[in-house]
XYZ file of C-alpha atoms in Angstrom:
780
model
C -1.347 49.748 48.630
C -1.804 47.765 45.362
C -2.291 44.055 45.584
C 0.621 42.222 43.984
C -0.587 40.007 41.096
C 0.784 36.529 40.541
C 2.868 36.386 37.330
C 1.212 34.384 34.560
C 2.673 31.014 33.652
C 4.462 30.571 30.346
C 1.585 28.496 28.942
C -0.907 31.154 29.969
C 1.116 33.834 28.178
C 1.241 31.674 25.041
C -2.509 31.071 25.185
C -3.236 34.781 25.703
C -1.086 35.698 22.701
C -2.968 33.198 20.492
C -6.377 34.436 21.616
C -5.425 38.116 21.245
C -4.058 37.524 17.717
C -6.949 35.297 16.654
C -7.927 37.425 13.640
C -4.398 37.232 12.291
C -4.402 33.466 12.719
C -7.722 33.175 10.858
C -6.176 35.111 7.959
C -3.137 32.821 7.990
C -5.330 29.727 7.913
C -7.333 31.109 4.976
C -4.090 31.665 3.055
C -2.833 28.209 4.058
C -6.071 26.605 2.829
C -5.804 28.411 -0.516
C -2.202 27.234 -0.799
C -3.261 23.656 -0.005
C -6.057 23.647 -2.587
C -3.642 24.869 -5.258
C -1.035 22.292 -4.198
C -3.282 19.212 -4.282
C -2.756 18.636 -7.998
C 1.022 18.567 -7.472
C 0.857 15.393 -5.410
C 1.926 12.329 -7.396
C 0.139 9.146 -6.331
C 2.089 5.883 -6.666
C -0.158 2.898 -7.422
C 2.498 0.177 -7.532
C 3.668 -1.075 -4.126
C 6.832 -2.523 -5.683
C 8.083 1.064 -5.967
C 8.495 0.959 -2.188
C 10.726 -2.099 -2.122
C 14.181 -1.291 -0.709
C 16.752 -0.253 -3.321
C 18.935 -3.182 -2.241
C 16.384 -5.821 -3.270
C 16.806 -7.815 -6.461
C 13.285 -7.004 -7.637
C 13.740 -3.250 -7.226
C 17.083 -3.262 -9.050
C 15.728 -5.494 -11.794
C 12.629 -3.330 -12.290
C 14.758 -0.183 -12.531
C 16.929 -1.808 -15.217
C 13.869 -3.006 -17.142
C 12.266 0.447 -17.019
C 15.460 1.975 -18.382
C 16.544 -0.670 -20.900
C 13.445 -2.354 -22.289
C 10.004 -1.645 -23.672
C 7.173 -3.696 -22.221
C 4.184 -3.844 -24.547
C 0.691 -3.829 -23.128
C -1.146 -7.133 -22.779
C -4.558 -8.452 -21.835
C -6.269 -11.732 -21.116
C -9.917 -11.931 -22.130
C -12.335 -14.758 -21.496
C -15.626 -14.934 -23.362
C -18.219 -17.398 -22.076
C -21.193 -19.079 -23.776
C -19.607 -18.933 -27.221
C -19.023 -21.571 -29.878
C -15.504 -22.255 -31.105
C -16.322 -20.944 -34.587
C -17.574 -17.615 -33.231
C -14.635 -17.490 -30.828
C -12.220 -17.815 -33.759
C -14.050 -15.065 -35.656
C -13.829 -12.821 -32.614
C -10.083 -13.496 -32.328
C -9.548 -12.420 -35.936
C -11.718 -9.328 -35.418
C -9.651 -8.245 -32.416
C -6.401 -8.917 -34.271
C -7.506 -6.475 -36.999
C -7.811 -3.631 -34.471
C -5.160 -0.946 -34.905
C -2.788 -1.148 -31.948
C -3.137 -4.913 -31.433
C -0.080 -6.784 -32.674
C -1.220 -10.325 -31.871
C -4.109 -12.324 -30.452
C -3.016 -15.705 -29.173
C -5.780 -18.262 -29.719
C -6.085 -21.822 -31.023
C -6.268 -21.630 -34.808
C -5.571 -24.635 -37.054
C -4.325 -22.290 -39.787
C -1.456 -21.051 -37.606
C 1.987 -22.523 -38.139
C 2.420 -23.319 -34.457
C -0.971 -24.875 -33.781
C 0.584 -28.355 -33.402
C 2.388 -27.106 -30.291
C -0.851 -25.977 -28.649
C -3.536 -27.734 -26.652
C -7.022 -26.600 -27.541
C -8.100 -26.862 -23.892
C -5.675 -24.077 -23.039
C -7.738 -21.739 -25.208
C -11.240 -23.158 -25.432
C -13.216 -25.337 -23.028
C -16.623 -25.433 -21.366
C -17.958 -23.102 -24.080
C -15.468 -20.458 -22.965
C -12.678 -18.919 -25.043
C -9.463 -17.422 -23.637
C -7.543 -14.848 -25.665
C -4.151 -13.337 -24.899
C -3.706 -9.940 -26.554
C -0.403 -8.178 -27.175
C -0.399 -4.493 -28.034
C 1.866 -2.617 -30.442
C 2.976 -0.191 -27.759
C 3.317 0.071 -23.948
C 0.077 0.098 -22.028
C 0.111 3.792 -21.137
C 0.243 5.130 -24.715
C -2.713 6.665 -26.523
C -2.610 3.948 -29.201
C -2.922 1.185 -26.605
C -5.668 2.997 -24.726
C -7.632 3.536 -27.939
C -7.078 -0.071 -29.001
C -8.392 -1.278 -25.638
C -11.525 0.813 -26.100
C -12.107 -0.820 -29.484
C -11.486 -4.262 -28.001
C -14.184 -3.586 -25.434
C -16.488 -2.391 -28.203
C -15.894 -5.654 -30.083
C -16.907 -7.576 -26.945
C -20.239 -5.804 -26.759
C -23.000 -8.400 -26.677
C -20.721 -11.134 -25.301
C -20.376 -12.284 -21.718
C -16.727 -11.346 -21.215
C -14.109 -10.956 -18.483
C -11.241 -8.557 -19.178
C -8.050 -9.009 -17.166
C -5.626 -6.218 -18.058
C -3.783 -3.227 -16.667
C -3.930 -1.330 -19.974
C -6.979 0.712 -18.982
C -6.888 -0.149 -15.285
C -6.996 3.043 -13.216
C -6.727 2.160 -9.539
C -6.431 5.786 -8.461
C -9.642 6.788 -10.228
C -11.702 3.840 -8.991
C -10.361 4.277 -5.457
C -11.170 7.977 -5.600
C -14.740 7.140 -6.566
C -14.969 4.664 -3.679
C -13.589 7.209 -1.208
C -16.155 9.813 -2.261
C -18.966 7.514 -1.131
C -17.011 6.445 1.949
C -16.299 10.084 2.764
C -19.988 10.980 2.654
C -20.890 8.062 4.930
C -18.067 8.876 7.352
C -19.205 12.515 7.490
C -22.697 11.429 8.520
C -21.221 9.047 11.104
C -19.014 11.813 12.517
C -21.901 14.289 12.688
C -24.097 11.667 14.329
C -21.449 10.828 16.938
C -20.754 14.502 17.622
C -24.466 15.193 18.040
C -24.805 12.288 20.458
C -21.818 13.320 22.579
C -22.219 17.109 22.251
C -23.222 19.510 25.009
C -24.234 22.315 22.640
C -25.498 22.270 19.077
C -23.023 24.973 18.025
C -20.042 22.709 18.637
C -21.289 20.444 15.856
C -20.410 23.289 13.486
C -17.079 24.220 15.104
C -15.526 20.761 15.280
C -16.044 19.815 11.592
C -14.500 23.133 10.521
C -11.366 22.355 12.527
C -11.247 18.772 11.186
C -11.714 19.850 7.559
C -9.069 22.572 7.734
C -6.491 20.235 9.266
C -7.227 17.537 6.670
C -7.046 20.056 3.832
C -3.688 21.344 5.075
C -2.323 17.810 5.309
C -3.487 16.715 1.864
C -2.241 19.941 0.271
C 1.215 19.667 1.829
C 1.754 16.037 0.810
C 3.505 17.280 -2.310
C 6.406 18.316 -0.063
C 7.331 14.642 -0.173
C 7.084 14.505 -3.973
C 4.754 11.516 -4.023
C 2.547 9.410 -1.775
C 1.289 5.857 -2.107
C -2.305 5.114 -3.015
C -2.632 3.578 0.463
C -1.674 6.827 2.197
C -3.682 8.931 -0.227
C -6.817 6.846 0.352
C -6.846 6.354 4.124
C -4.791 9.323 5.315
C -7.708 11.705 5.837
C -9.886 9.128 7.609
C -7.030 8.051 9.882
C -6.225 11.686 10.654
C -9.795 12.284 11.743
C -9.968 9.105 13.811
C -6.629 9.621 15.529
C -6.839 13.359 16.243
C -10.527 13.973 16.932
C -9.765 13.867 20.663
C -7.686 17.038 20.466
C -10.567 19.308 19.498
C -12.955 17.565 21.917
C -10.537 17.941 24.852
C -10.143 21.651 24.143
C -13.887 22.140 23.694
C -14.723 20.443 26.986
C -12.099 22.559 28.736
C -13.678 25.667 27.250
C -17.185 24.695 28.367
C -15.902 24.138 31.912
C -14.121 27.513 32.042
C -17.053 29.298 30.380
C -19.005 28.774 33.597
C -16.614 31.179 35.336
C -15.171 33.546 32.690
C -16.149 35.648 29.689
C -15.516 34.042 26.292
C -12.008 35.399 25.640
C -10.743 34.624 29.140
C -12.409 31.197 29.156
C -10.739 30.395 25.836
C -7.372 31.581 27.149
C -7.544 29.548 30.355
C -8.882 26.484 28.531
C -6.142 26.698 25.891
C -3.396 27.021 28.510
C -4.623 23.778 30.082
C -5.341 21.989 26.792
C -1.970 22.542 25.107
C 0.061 20.378 27.532
C -2.701 17.764 27.772
C -3.168 17.443 24.007
C 0.562 17.546 23.296
C 1.155 14.766 25.798
C -1.716 12.716 24.396
C -0.402 13.073 20.837
C 3.000 11.627 21.698
C 1.778 8.045 21.841
C 0.023 8.379 18.490
C 3.079 9.995 16.913
C 5.318 7.286 18.352
C 3.288 4.629 16.556
C 3.689 6.493 13.274
C 7.404 7.044 13.864
C 7.810 3.290 14.418
C 6.298 2.737 10.949
C 8.979 4.989 9.461
C 11.668 2.503 10.473
C 10.205 -0.195 8.229
C 12.489 -1.635 5.563
C 9.503 -1.618 3.199
C 9.179 2.007 2.055
C 5.401 2.158 2.499
C 6.041 2.566 6.240
C 8.057 5.735 5.722
C 5.444 6.999 3.264
C 2.472 6.515 5.592
C 4.379 7.337 8.787
C 5.675 10.734 7.729
C 2.334 11.815 6.247
C 0.477 10.793 9.410
C 3.001 12.478 11.727
C 2.461 15.631 9.681
C -1.296 15.080 9.894
C -1.226 14.839 13.690
C 0.959 17.946 14.014
C -1.296 19.930 11.661
C -4.344 18.751 13.607
C -2.812 20.101 16.823
C -1.845 23.355 15.077
C -5.437 23.765 13.876
C -6.802 23.113 17.361
C -4.304 25.437 19.066
C -4.395 28.344 16.598
C -7.714 28.196 14.684
C -10.157 26.754 17.188
C -9.673 29.529 19.830
C -10.842 32.093 17.289
C -13.886 29.986 16.399
C -14.799 29.528 20.068
C -14.659 33.284 20.742
C -16.581 34.104 17.559
C -19.297 31.540 18.270
C -19.392 31.832 22.073
C -22.895 33.311 22.060
C -24.178 30.509 19.842
C -22.540 27.985 22.163
C -24.204 29.581 25.192
C -27.609 29.696 23.505
C -27.625 26.138 22.102
C -26.837 24.118 25.193
C -28.952 21.026 25.401
C -29.601 17.999 27.533
C -26.727 15.523 27.678
C -27.525 12.598 25.380
C -24.714 10.400 26.707
C -26.164 8.169 29.426
C -24.519 7.330 32.705
C -23.145 3.788 32.625
C -23.248 2.976 36.335
C -24.624 -0.461 35.528
C -21.607 -1.205 33.366
C -19.206 0.093 35.999
C -20.786 -2.127 38.647
C -20.595 -5.132 36.306
C -16.908 -4.466 35.671
C -16.201 -4.207 39.403
C -18.113 -7.358 40.324
C -16.575 -9.559 37.605
C -12.939 -8.502 38.025
C -11.724 -11.753 39.596
C -13.340 -13.786 36.825
C -12.597 -11.526 33.854
C -8.898 -10.902 34.542
C -7.861 -14.602 34.529
C -9.953 -15.170 31.390
C -8.305 -12.128 29.774
C -4.807 -13.370 30.612
C -5.527 -16.821 29.197
C -7.040 -15.347 26.025
C -4.109 -12.954 25.569
C -1.564 -15.753 26.042
C -3.395 -17.907 23.508
C -3.804 -14.976 21.103
C -0.071 -14.182 21.318
C 0.680 -17.735 20.165
C -2.036 -17.926 17.511
C -1.290 -14.501 16.016
C 2.225 -15.733 15.210
C 0.761 -18.765 13.436
C -1.441 -16.764 11.096
C -0.809 -17.171 7.377
C 0.054 -13.999 5.490
C -0.609 -12.878 1.941
C 2.035 -10.796 0.153
C 0.387 -10.473 -3.243
C -2.200 -7.696 -3.240
C -4.133 -9.388 -6.044
C -4.747 -12.415 -3.821
C -6.559 -10.534 -1.040
C -10.172 -11.498 -0.461
C -12.553 -8.529 -0.328
C -16.314 -8.100 -0.336
C -16.297 -5.838 -3.381
C -14.036 -6.780 -6.290
C -13.009 -4.452 -9.074
C -13.169 -5.692 -12.660
C -9.481 -6.627 -12.664
C -9.675 -8.999 -9.696
C -13.155 -10.289 -10.551
C -11.981 -11.197 -14.074
C -8.790 -12.817 -12.773
C -10.786 -14.942 -10.332
C -13.348 -15.952 -12.965
C -10.728 -16.840 -15.592
C -8.825 -18.963 -13.081
C -11.934 -21.085 -12.528
C -11.803 -22.262 -16.150
C -8.209 -21.793 -17.299
C -4.850 -21.827 -15.599
C -3.522 -18.274 -15.465
C 0.257 -17.995 -15.604
C 2.405 -15.232 -14.132
C 4.934 -13.468 -16.310
C 8.461 -13.159 -14.930
C 11.813 -12.097 -16.318
C 15.508 -12.874 -16.049
C 17.786 -9.875 -16.700
C 21.457 -10.531 -17.516
C 24.376 -8.587 -19.034
C 24.055 -8.303 -22.803
C 25.885 -10.254 -25.469
C 26.319 -13.929 -24.660
C 23.546 -15.678 -26.596
C 25.026 -19.095 -25.930
C 24.572 -18.704 -22.179
C 21.089 -17.272 -22.681
C 20.163 -20.242 -24.847
C 21.252 -22.656 -22.124
C 19.238 -20.772 -19.477
C 16.139 -20.738 -21.697
C 16.484 -24.459 -22.410
C 16.738 -25.247 -18.700
C 13.772 -23.003 -17.922
C 11.623 -24.838 -20.469
C 12.470 -28.138 -18.778
C 11.140 -26.993 -15.384
C 7.678 -28.296 -14.421
C 6.382 -24.952 -13.139
C 7.549 -23.004 -16.215
C 5.008 -22.856 -19.042
C 6.881 -20.838 -21.672
C 10.277 -19.151 -21.948
C 11.271 -16.542 -24.519
C 14.504 -14.714 -25.327
C 16.452 -13.687 -28.385
C 18.403 -16.905 -27.981
C 15.382 -19.168 -28.634
C 13.252 -17.281 -31.184
C 12.798 -19.731 -34.057
C 12.919 -18.409 -37.607
C 12.087 -21.656 -39.411
C 9.074 -23.920 -39.049
C 11.221 -26.925 -38.265
C 13.014 -25.099 -35.450
C 16.394 -25.703 -37.093
C 17.533 -22.090 -36.789
C 16.954 -19.417 -34.175
C 17.223 -15.657 -34.494
C 20.756 -15.319 -33.133
C 22.296 -18.254 -35.044
C 25.251 -17.306 -37.219
C 24.822 -18.519 -40.792
C 27.030 -18.551 -43.891
C 25.669 -17.206 -47.225
C 24.336 -20.585 -48.363
C 22.456 -21.249 -45.117
C 21.026 -17.725 -45.074
C 19.901 -18.152 -48.689
C 17.856 -21.194 -47.666
C 16.358 -19.533 -44.588
C 15.490 -16.219 -46.254
C 14.578 -17.764 -49.634
C 16.958 -15.341 -51.371
C 19.144 -16.070 -54.394
C 22.552 -17.468 -53.306
C 24.557 -15.066 -55.475
C 22.646 -12.129 -54.001
C 23.334 -13.458 -50.515
C 27.067 -13.600 -51.273
C 26.985 -9.983 -52.421
C 25.057 -9.017 -49.290
C 27.625 -10.747 -47.108
C 30.448 -8.884 -48.894
C 28.667 -5.554 -48.375
C 28.143 -6.432 -44.736
C 31.830 -7.233 -44.217
C 32.859 -3.941 -45.841
C 30.309 -1.953 -43.842
C 31.606 -3.433 -40.584
C 35.286 -3.281 -41.642
C 35.670 -7.039 -41.347
C 38.168 -7.294 -44.187
C 39.380 -10.731 -43.162
C 36.214 -12.119 -44.771
C 37.783 -11.385 -48.181
C 41.009 -13.086 -47.250
C 39.244 -16.375 -46.555
C 36.574 -18.398 -48.257
C 33.349 -16.332 -48.105
C 31.431 -19.524 -47.386
C 33.160 -19.666 -44.032
C 32.044 -16.114 -43.109
C 29.129 -16.233 -40.667
C 26.732 -13.480 -39.585
C 23.822 -13.790 -37.170
C 20.365 -13.815 -38.734
C 19.250 -10.849 -36.641
C 22.211 -8.694 -37.741
C 21.880 -9.648 -41.407
C 18.152 -8.843 -41.500
C 18.903 -5.443 -39.951
C 21.590 -4.822 -42.579
C 19.394 -5.861 -45.514
C 16.531 -3.686 -44.293
C 18.866 -0.713 -43.895
C 20.269 -1.139 -47.422
C 16.764 -1.526 -48.850
C 15.631 1.680 -47.206
C 18.697 3.517 -48.548
C 17.946 2.241 -52.053
C 21.154 0.254 -52.267
C 19.313 -3.020 -52.968
C 16.140 -3.556 -54.961
C 13.651 -6.317 -54.164
C 10.325 -7.134 -55.712
C 7.249 -6.006 -53.806
C 6.554 -9.371 -52.187
C 10.119 -9.848 -50.990
C 10.305 -6.230 -49.820
C 7.123 -6.645 -47.787
C 8.461 -9.899 -46.364
C 11.674 -8.173 -45.261
C 9.685 -5.304 -43.719
C 7.550 -7.728 -41.708
C 10.557 -9.720 -40.543
C 12.450 -6.583 -39.568
C 9.461 -5.260 -37.639
C 9.207 -8.534 -35.715
C 12.905 -8.323 -34.896
C 12.554 -4.692 -33.764
C 9.650 -5.642 -31.493
C 11.669 -8.513 -30.064
C 14.681 -6.292 -29.486
C 12.653 -3.599 -27.788
C 11.341 -6.160 -25.319
C 14.355 -8.431 -24.961
C 17.528 -6.451 -25.761
C 18.762 -3.256 -24.146
C 21.936 -1.200 -24.347
C 23.653 -3.132 -21.559
C 21.302 -5.963 -20.624
C 19.247 -8.711 -22.222
C 15.921 -9.918 -20.890
C 14.442 -13.403 -20.979
C 10.731 -13.654 -20.269
C 9.058 -16.766 -18.897
C 5.651 -17.667 -17.496
C 5.260 -19.449 -14.192
C 2.307 -21.744 -13.532
C 0.624 -21.995 -10.157
C 0.463 -19.673 -7.170
C 2.413 -16.411 -7.093
C 3.479 -16.938 -3.492
C 4.021 -19.620 -0.887
C 6.898 -21.860 0.151
C 6.722 -24.001 -2.997
C 6.708 -20.996 -5.333
C 9.525 -19.289 -3.447
C 11.561 -22.509 -3.676
C 11.097 -22.539 -7.469
C 12.182 -18.894 -7.667
C 15.289 -19.673 -5.618
C 16.049 -22.611 -7.920
C 15.805 -20.373 -10.986
C 17.941 -17.712 -9.321
C 20.665 -20.252 -8.453
C 20.563 -21.692 -11.959
C 21.087 -18.277 -13.596
C 23.975 -17.537 -11.239
C 25.795 -20.551 -12.657
C 26.234 -18.533 -15.857
C 26.368 -14.901 -14.681
C 27.873 -13.055 -11.726
C 25.249 -10.315 -12.170
C 21.652 -11.320 -12.768
C 18.123 -10.391 -11.702
C 15.031 -12.576 -11.487
C 12.021 -10.254 -11.489
C 8.275 -10.766 -11.144
C 5.378 -10.973 -8.721
C 6.779 -14.148 -7.178
C 10.190 -12.584 -6.432
C 8.529 -9.419 -5.153
C 6.324 -11.463 -2.829
C 9.325 -13.452 -1.627
C 11.230 -10.281 -0.764
C 8.184 -8.793 0.939
C 7.947 -11.976 2.979
C 11.586 -11.664 4.024
C 11.304 -7.969 4.926
C 8.050 -8.608 6.806
C 9.816 -10.782 9.354
C 12.258 -7.968 10.174
C 9.695 -5.151 10.008
C 7.239 -7.039 12.201
C 9.696 -7.498 15.060
C 11.109 -3.996 14.741
C 7.743 -2.203 14.668
C 6.386 -4.215 17.585
C 9.472 -3.572 19.725
C 9.856 0.106 18.797
C 6.176 0.930 19.266
C 6.058 -0.794 22.658
C 9.280 0.920 23.796
C 8.179 4.361 22.607
C 4.784 4.049 24.246
C 6.263 2.586 27.440
C 8.742 5.458 27.752
C 6.048 8.082 27.149
C 3.698 6.497 29.689
C 6.498 6.217 32.236
C 7.276 9.906 31.809
C 3.589 10.888 31.844
C 2.506 8.957 34.946
C 5.828 8.798 36.807
C 4.874 5.259 37.705
C 6.634 1.988 36.814
C 3.501 -0.148 37.114
C 0.958 1.776 35.046
C 2.779 1.505 31.692
C 2.814 -2.269 32.094
C -0.964 -2.422 32.621
C -1.737 -0.056 29.755
C 0.594 -1.690 27.247
C -0.624 -5.153 28.297
C -4.206 -4.102 27.589
C -3.545 -2.623 24.152
C -0.967 -5.225 23.126
C -3.471 -7.842 24.215
C -6.061 -6.295 21.915
C -3.534 -6.377 19.058
C -2.773 -10.065 19.607
C -6.493 -10.875 19.756
C -7.097 -8.868 16.576
C -4.474 -10.814 14.642
C -5.316 -14.193 16.150
C -8.834 -13.983 14.704
C -7.695 -14.656 11.081
C -5.991 -17.845 12.267
C -9.088 -18.967 14.174
C -11.414 -18.389 11.202
C -8.819 -19.730 8.719
C -8.516 -16.426 6.892
C -5.185 -15.282 5.456
C -3.990 -11.844 6.565
C -2.483 -9.306 4.178
C 0.968 -8.569 5.593
C 0.672 -4.791 5.148
C -2.536 -4.743 7.196
C -0.679 -6.338 10.079
C 2.285 -3.953 9.969
C 0.279 -0.746 9.625
C -2.686 -1.582 11.826
C -0.613 -2.997 14.684
C 1.291 0.283 14.853
C -1.819 2.474 14.559
C -3.741 0.353 17.046
C -0.997 0.671 19.653
C -0.250 4.338 19.009
C -3.814 5.603 18.702
C -5.891 3.426 21.012
C -3.422 3.710 23.885
C -4.990 7.160 24.270
C -8.199 5.468 25.396
C -6.231 3.683 28.099
C -4.590 6.972 29.104
C -8.016 8.618 29.457
C -9.232 5.847 31.780
C -6.025 5.792 33.825
C -5.719 9.570 34.175
C -9.325 9.881 35.323
C -8.936 7.072 37.798
C -5.704 8.459 39.275
C -7.405 11.849 39.766
C -10.720 10.526 41.088
C -9.250 8.111 43.595
C -7.632 11.075 45.363
C -11.121 12.443 45.977
C -13.085 9.212 46.514
C -11.838 6.835 49.189
C -13.882 3.893 47.898
C -11.848 2.632 44.943
C -14.742 0.613 43.531
C -16.820 3.774 43.418
C -13.822 5.553 41.854
C -13.727 3.009 39.023
C -17.464 3.409 38.368
C -17.123 7.189 38.279
C -14.053 6.891 36.030
C -15.998 4.893 33.468
C -18.841 7.399 33.590
C -16.526 10.337 32.931
C -14.336 8.628 30.323
C -17.179 7.061 28.350
C -18.123 10.183 26.307
C -14.528 10.788 25.190
C -13.807 7.167 24.298
C -17.138 6.568 22.601
C -16.628 9.686 20.456
C -13.223 8.989 18.904
C -13.533 5.217 19.250
C -16.812 5.026 17.353
C -15.370 7.160 14.574
C -12.322 4.936 14.141
C -14.332 1.701 14.306
C -16.997 2.905 11.868
C -14.480 4.460 9.492
C -12.495 1.216 9.402
C -15.486 -1.035 8.777
C -17.006 1.328 6.193
C -13.733 1.405 4.244
C -13.453 -2.372 4.507
C -16.982 -2.920 3.277
C -17.266 -0.339 0.492
C -13.937 -0.027 -1.317
C -13.135 -2.224 -4.310
C -9.404 -1.882 -3.696
C -8.465 -5.063 -1.840
C -5.442 -3.529 -0.096
C -7.426 -0.623 1.336
C -10.356 -2.906 2.196
C -8.057 -5.195 4.166
C -6.558 -2.247 6.059
C -9.988 -0.838 6.879
C -11.475 -4.112 8.068
C -8.465 -4.902 10.242
C -8.314 -1.402 11.717
C -12.035 -1.320 12.527
C -11.886 -4.709 14.232
C -8.741 -3.776 16.159
C -10.153 -0.474 17.402
C -13.348 -2.203 18.544
C -11.381 -4.800 20.507
C -9.260 -2.063 22.087
C -12.333 -0.120 23.195
C -13.939 -3.199 24.728
C -10.786 -4.081 26.688
C -10.150 -0.491 27.787
C -13.726 -0.158 29.043
C -13.714 -3.521 30.820
C -10.395 -5.218 31.551
C -8.220 -2.125 32.135
C -10.428 -0.753 34.956
C -10.337 -4.202 36.556
C -6.536 -4.307 36.318
C -6.328 -0.838 37.853
C -8.636 -1.854 40.697
C -6.935 -5.162 41.459
C -3.442 -3.750 41.072
C -4.116 -0.499 42.922
C -1.750 -1.190 45.810
C 1.019 -2.277 43.463
C 0.498 0.868 41.406
C 0.823 2.962 44.529
C 4.103 1.263 45.449
C 5.462 1.637 41.905
C 5.112 5.430 41.956
C 8.530 6.873 41.089
C 7.999 10.102 43.049
C 7.023 8.224 46.195
C 10.522 8.040 47.712
C 11.212 11.706 47.024
C 7.897 12.685 48.621
C 8.695 10.612 51.704
C 12.105 12.267 51.967
C 10.493 15.676 51.703
C 7.920 14.779 54.387
C 10.705 13.603 56.753
C 12.645 16.810 56.122
C 9.585 18.951 56.871
C 8.905 16.931 60.030
C 12.457 17.400 61.328
C 12.286 21.150 60.674
C 9.063 21.450 62.646
């Protein structure tokens, strides 16, 4: 009689299918990798974080209008040190002669407006400051070529160039990440070698990592675009957060390989690894999902890419890695080596013996850190972040600010047409202490004495004086203008009472001259051409189809309570004249980021904690364990963000939002490893102190592997990139992961040991088990 075989579980059937079809899956992954390589160039990288401001914000709406309605010409600030004034003036004239440069603002006694300037604003301490304006927007070929020539003209001088004309953040960041990538690869290989059991696995694991990263980068174009933040740190974060998946599966395989042939060992190991890895990934995914709820769009950008990264990492482990294990099983068997990871009994004993001292200290530190982390000062302007390595842009800005006061350009956008209101706004702006200059069509002077401005309406006699044109000719021009615009009432009244704005009359005269309707001598014709070109440039920058723009420069810091108060004052002042208006600039952007940060901070913290708590409650079926685990990791987060306050270092707000979510979502896995091991071991070992020591011994290789990678990757990024935003993220992440590891390997085991009885009582399945035991007893 045949022995009846037990039916295979669903997970076993799934695993067997994957292993049996491994060649097909390898072919699919090869095709997917080819697809990803071809798709990489389709990904658009966004370098400006203001693009991720909510559509409802004033800055976002104002920027969209400005992009559509106005032309913004390129600009640059250049400081040259160790130069005499005479040579500085010669250099200014040389740069002004460069094709593509429309103006170089410098102190020159021959200029008409030099009386309105202070020489110390342009030259002091043997240093000269130039402000360059280009003929075209900064991204045109003419501007790029002009900037190259400007740099050539500075050859031989000690100069500092502060401009976005030829600033390429994506390129410089890419160069940084190449070096960082090489270093991280060596770190990963070193960690894998240290924690490996066979030399062959050092080849298998990188293949799985690289394929999953390639698939994630190549499929980013599904979203249309990604931020430079996501593009830079996505691959490193993916490796750090998902390295456990491949290691868990590998260790399962090595255990089963002792009892089965390669294919069967892979099948059994995969059937056990899929639920374990899937469960482990939930906490990491929950942290990324919490980011996606941010009001600031960078959260959605990073969150969705990282959720995809984690899923693709699991797919690579579940579908590609089984084939690699079967193919390389002989190499794995033949390259086993001595375990390099030491036993840490001494550490376990120290943890056990110090539990009654360490836990109170931990609770006091966490309570203090919770308070101090909320007192930390935050930076919202990415150009104000301190970093070890500065790119030319930030280094030049910092150096120029040591000698000269650098102003920040801002704009007021209002509905088009009412020059009288615009003139009043510009006049009030110029009276404000923090405003250095203010410019709009309603205050562009056309005479040296400032009597007339560009939008003033003049009669023929007044225009004759301003334009230095014969009065009779002006009268004829005015008649032609009235006929052209069908304003026949001008002929019914005294022509001397007919008024036309200077800007409209210059446009008309230029148009008639070009048509050949009016003849001027060469000098007058050239004068009209120059004036018309100046008006066209002004209109491109200040007048759109539906809106007008007024540009002003703000002195002082670009953020902070005082600056935000000034911005609010300007906003309220403009609203006195217009129902619809937009105040746009770095200061307004920073103010709105500050406002959204308060909401995003609370929401991310609450959502991440709730998601993780719910997952832990479901995983452990225990009401007490989630509290201990979340307390440990949340404690590490508070400590991480209290440090900037203690050392008087301002924290970049984005670092807090992103890292707090990643730190909770990713490093909670370390706590799960410790807790799961302890819950299993204490069923076998009666002595709970011994169980804790054994738990730390068994969990140490797993935690040290992924933990070291995340810590090193974070600190390497923080130390080696010249992009201040990415450097801040890396430094904060590396520090946070290190704190989490220390607490998980010390305080959490102590909490588990001290709270063991409470944990036992908090088990949700306890009452059902007791009921089942009573029922079995009554039946017997």
